mmCIF file of C-alpha atoms in Angstrom:
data_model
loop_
_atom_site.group_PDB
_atom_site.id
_atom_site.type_symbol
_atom_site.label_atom_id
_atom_site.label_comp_id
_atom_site.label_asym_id
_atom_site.label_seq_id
_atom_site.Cartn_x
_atom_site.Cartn_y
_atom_site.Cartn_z
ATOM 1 C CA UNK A 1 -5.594 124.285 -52.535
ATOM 2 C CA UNK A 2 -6.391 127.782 -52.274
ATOM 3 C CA UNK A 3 -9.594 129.185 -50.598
ATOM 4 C CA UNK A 4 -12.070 131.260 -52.660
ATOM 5 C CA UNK A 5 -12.552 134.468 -50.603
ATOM 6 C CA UNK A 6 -15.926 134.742 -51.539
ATOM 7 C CA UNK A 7 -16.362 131.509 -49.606
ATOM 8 C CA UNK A 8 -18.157 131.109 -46.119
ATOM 9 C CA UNK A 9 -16.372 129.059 -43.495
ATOM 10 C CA UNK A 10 -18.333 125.723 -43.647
ATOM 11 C CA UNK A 11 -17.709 124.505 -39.917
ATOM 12 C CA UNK A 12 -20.156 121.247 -40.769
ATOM 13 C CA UNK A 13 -18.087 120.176 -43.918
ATOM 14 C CA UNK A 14 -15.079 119.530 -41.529
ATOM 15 C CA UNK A 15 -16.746 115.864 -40.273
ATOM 16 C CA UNK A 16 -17.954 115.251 -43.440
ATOM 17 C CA UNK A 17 -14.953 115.354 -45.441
ATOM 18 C CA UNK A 18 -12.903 113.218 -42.615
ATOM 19 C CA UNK A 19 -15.021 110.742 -43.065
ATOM 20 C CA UNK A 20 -15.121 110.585 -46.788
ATOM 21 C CA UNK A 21 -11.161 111.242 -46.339
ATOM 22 C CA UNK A 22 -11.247 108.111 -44.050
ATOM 23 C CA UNK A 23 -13.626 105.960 -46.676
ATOM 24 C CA UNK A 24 -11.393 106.782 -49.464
ATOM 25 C CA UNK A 25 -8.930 106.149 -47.891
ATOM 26 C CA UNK A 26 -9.736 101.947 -47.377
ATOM 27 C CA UNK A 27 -10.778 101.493 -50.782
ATOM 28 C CA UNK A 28 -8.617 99.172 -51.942
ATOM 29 C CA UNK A 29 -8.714 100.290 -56.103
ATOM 30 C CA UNK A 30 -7.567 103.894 -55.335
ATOM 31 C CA UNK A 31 -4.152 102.141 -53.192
ATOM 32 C CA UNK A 32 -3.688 99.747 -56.204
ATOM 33 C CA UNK A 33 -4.141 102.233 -58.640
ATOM 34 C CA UNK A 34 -1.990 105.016 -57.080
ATOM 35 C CA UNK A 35 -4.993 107.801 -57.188
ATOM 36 C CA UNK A 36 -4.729 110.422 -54.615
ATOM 37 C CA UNK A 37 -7.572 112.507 -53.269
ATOM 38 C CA UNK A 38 -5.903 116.127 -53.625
ATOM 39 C CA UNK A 39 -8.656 118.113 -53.416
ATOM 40 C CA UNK A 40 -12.249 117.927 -51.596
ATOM 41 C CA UNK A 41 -14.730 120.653 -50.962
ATOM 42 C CA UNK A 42 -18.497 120.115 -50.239
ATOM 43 C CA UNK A 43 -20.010 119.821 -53.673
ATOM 44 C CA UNK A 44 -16.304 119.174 -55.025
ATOM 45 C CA UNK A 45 -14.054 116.715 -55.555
ATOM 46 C CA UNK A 46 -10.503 116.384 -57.382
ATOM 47 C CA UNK A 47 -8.217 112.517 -57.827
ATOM 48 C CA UNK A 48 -5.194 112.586 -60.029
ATOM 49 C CA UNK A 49 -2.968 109.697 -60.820
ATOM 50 C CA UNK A 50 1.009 109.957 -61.980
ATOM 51 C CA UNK A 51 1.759 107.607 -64.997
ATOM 52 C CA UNK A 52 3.067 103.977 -64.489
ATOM 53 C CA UNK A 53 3.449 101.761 -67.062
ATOM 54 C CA UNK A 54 0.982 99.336 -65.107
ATOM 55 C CA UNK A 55 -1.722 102.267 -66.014
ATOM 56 C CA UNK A 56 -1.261 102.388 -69.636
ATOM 57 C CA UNK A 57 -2.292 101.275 -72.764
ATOM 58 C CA UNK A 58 -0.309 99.212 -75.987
ATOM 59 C CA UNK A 59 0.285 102.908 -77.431
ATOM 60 C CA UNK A 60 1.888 104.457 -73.917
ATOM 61 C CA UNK A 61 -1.154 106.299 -73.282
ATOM 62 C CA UNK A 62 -3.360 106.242 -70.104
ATOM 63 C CA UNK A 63 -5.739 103.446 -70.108
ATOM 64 C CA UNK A 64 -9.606 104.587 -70.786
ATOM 65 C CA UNK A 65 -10.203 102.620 -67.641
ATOM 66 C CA UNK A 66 -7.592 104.221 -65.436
ATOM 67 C CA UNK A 67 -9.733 107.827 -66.950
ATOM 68 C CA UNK A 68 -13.369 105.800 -66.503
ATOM 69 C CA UNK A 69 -12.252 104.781 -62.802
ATOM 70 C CA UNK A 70 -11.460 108.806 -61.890
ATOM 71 C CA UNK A 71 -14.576 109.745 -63.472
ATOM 72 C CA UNK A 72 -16.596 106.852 -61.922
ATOM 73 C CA UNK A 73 -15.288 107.901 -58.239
ATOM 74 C CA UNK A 74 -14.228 111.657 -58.266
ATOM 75 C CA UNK A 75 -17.854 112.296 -59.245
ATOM 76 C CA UNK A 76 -19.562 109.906 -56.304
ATOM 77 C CA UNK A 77 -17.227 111.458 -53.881
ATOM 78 C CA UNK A 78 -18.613 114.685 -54.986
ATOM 79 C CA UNK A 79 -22.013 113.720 -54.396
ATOM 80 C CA UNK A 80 -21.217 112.625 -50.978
ATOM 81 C CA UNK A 81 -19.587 115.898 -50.251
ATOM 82 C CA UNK A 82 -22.810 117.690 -51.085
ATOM 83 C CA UNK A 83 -25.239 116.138 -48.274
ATOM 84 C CA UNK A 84 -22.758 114.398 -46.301
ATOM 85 C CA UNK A 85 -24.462 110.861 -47.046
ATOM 86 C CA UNK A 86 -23.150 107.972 -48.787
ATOM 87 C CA UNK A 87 -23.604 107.683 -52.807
ATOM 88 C CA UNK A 88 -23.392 105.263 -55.446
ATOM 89 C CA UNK A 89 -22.994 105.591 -59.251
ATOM 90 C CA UNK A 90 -25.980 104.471 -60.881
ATOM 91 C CA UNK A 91 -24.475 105.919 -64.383
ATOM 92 C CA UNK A 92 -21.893 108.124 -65.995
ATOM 93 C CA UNK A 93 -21.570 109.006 -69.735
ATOM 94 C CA UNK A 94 -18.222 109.143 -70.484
ATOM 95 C CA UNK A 95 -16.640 111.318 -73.914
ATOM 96 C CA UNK A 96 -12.985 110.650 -74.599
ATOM 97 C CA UNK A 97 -11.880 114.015 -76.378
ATOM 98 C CA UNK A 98 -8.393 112.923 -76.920
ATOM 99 C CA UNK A 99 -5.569 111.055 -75.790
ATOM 100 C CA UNK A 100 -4.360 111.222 -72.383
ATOM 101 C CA UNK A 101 -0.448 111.095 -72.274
ATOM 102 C CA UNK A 102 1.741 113.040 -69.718
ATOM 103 C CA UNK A 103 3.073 112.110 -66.986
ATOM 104 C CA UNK A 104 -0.447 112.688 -64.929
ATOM 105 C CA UNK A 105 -3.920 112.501 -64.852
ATOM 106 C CA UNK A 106 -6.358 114.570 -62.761
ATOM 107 C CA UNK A 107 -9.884 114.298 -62.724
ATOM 108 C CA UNK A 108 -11.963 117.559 -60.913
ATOM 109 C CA UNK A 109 -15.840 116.825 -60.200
ATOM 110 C CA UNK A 110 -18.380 119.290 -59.112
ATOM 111 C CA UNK A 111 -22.488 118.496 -58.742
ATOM 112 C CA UNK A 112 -24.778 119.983 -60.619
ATOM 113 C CA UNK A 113 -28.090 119.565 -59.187
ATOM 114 C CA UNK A 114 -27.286 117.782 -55.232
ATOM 115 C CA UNK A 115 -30.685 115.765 -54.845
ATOM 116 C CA UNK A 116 -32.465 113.456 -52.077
ATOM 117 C CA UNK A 117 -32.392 110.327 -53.864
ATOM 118 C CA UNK A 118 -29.867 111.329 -57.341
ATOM 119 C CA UNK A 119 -27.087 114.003 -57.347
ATOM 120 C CA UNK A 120 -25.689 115.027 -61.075
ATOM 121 C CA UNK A 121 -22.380 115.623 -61.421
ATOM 122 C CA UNK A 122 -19.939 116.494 -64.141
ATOM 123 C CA UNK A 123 -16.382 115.848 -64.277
ATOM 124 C CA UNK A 124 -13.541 116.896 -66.362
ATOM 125 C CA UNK A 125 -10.035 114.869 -67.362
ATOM 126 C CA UNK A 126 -7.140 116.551 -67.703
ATOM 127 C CA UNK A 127 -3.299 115.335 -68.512
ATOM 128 C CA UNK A 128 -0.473 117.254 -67.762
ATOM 129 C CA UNK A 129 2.244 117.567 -70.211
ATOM 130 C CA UNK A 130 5.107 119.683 -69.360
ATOM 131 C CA UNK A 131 3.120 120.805 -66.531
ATOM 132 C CA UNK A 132 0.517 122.032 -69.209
ATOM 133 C CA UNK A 133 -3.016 120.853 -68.822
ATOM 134 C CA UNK A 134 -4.497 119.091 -71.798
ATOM 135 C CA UNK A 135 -8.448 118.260 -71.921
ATOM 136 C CA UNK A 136 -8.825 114.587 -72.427
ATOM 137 C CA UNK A 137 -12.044 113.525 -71.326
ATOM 138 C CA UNK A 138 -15.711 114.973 -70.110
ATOM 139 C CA UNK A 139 -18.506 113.519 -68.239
ATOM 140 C CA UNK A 140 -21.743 113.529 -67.028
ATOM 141 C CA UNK A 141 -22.952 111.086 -64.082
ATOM 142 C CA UNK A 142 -26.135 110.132 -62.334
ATOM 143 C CA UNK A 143 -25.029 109.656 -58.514
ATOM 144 C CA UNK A 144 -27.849 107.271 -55.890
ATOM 145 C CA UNK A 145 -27.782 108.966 -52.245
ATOM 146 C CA UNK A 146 -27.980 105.836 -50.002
ATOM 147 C CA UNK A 147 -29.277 106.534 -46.349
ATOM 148 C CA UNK A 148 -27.148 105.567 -44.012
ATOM 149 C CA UNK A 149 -28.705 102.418 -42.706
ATOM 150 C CA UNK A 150 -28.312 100.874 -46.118
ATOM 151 C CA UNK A 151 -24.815 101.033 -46.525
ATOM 152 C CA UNK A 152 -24.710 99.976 -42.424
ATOM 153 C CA UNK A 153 -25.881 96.594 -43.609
ATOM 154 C CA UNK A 154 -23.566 96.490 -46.337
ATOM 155 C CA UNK A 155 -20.454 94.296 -44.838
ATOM 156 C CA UNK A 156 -17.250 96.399 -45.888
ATOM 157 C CA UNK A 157 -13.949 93.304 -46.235
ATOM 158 C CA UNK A 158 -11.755 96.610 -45.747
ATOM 159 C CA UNK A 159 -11.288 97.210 -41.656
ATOM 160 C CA UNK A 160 -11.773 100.536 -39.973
ATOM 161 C CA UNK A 161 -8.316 101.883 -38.302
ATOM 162 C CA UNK A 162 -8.763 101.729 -34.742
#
């Protein structure tokens, strides 16, 4: 990833995005899915997937669910980037805009309006064909900031590393 030069260093994003680095990084879905987080920037968040068969449709094309999944967590991700809190989706409108074939998938999410209580974020879906990026899929989601101590109480089945 390059860095904009019209950019200022942001020395507090450096926690923040090791511990959303860290977070992602236990969720079991985005291991048994095969999504990587390639980019992350505060406000900004980018997950791409390389085809398997296990991710695709009847048709050979990538699932709706594999693109609903990147959507669903590129753009909380995002919204935790923004104030450095946890998120949730409360909900996402999803347009499919055509079919996603390639031989990857990358979703980039950016907020709109960061909030207290609700973030909104949009997303876009890409596939890459012939290393050619096709637009496959838009969205629009409603992210819930969570306080801390609410997702403290929340028991996670995934362990810390030590």
């Amino acid at each position: 990833m390059t860095q904009d030069p019209d950019l200022k260093p942001d020395p507090d994003f450096a926690p923040i995005a090791q511990r959303i680095r860290d977070s992602v990084g236990r969720q079991g879905f985005m291991g048994h899915v095969g999504a990587e987080l390639s980019e992350l920037a505060r406000g900004s968040c980018t997950l791409a997937v390389d085809r398997r068969p296990e991710l695709l449709q009847q048709h050979g094309l990538f699932h709706g669910g594999v693109t609903a999944f990147l959507v669903d967590n590129a753009t909380t991700i995002a919204a935790a980037t923004s104030r450095g809190q946890p998120a949730l989706t409360a909900e996402y409108k999803l347009n499919l805009l055509s079919p996603a074939s390639g031989e990857r998938l990358i979703c980039r999410a950016r907020v709109i309006k960061p909030g207290r209580q609700v973030a909104v974020v949009a997303a876009d879906v890409f596939c890459v064909i012939d290393g050619i990026e096709k637009h496959t899929a838009t969205a629009l989601a409603s992210i819930a900031m969570l306080p801390g101590e609410v997702t403290a109480r929340i028991p996670n089945p995934i362990p810390s590393p030590a």
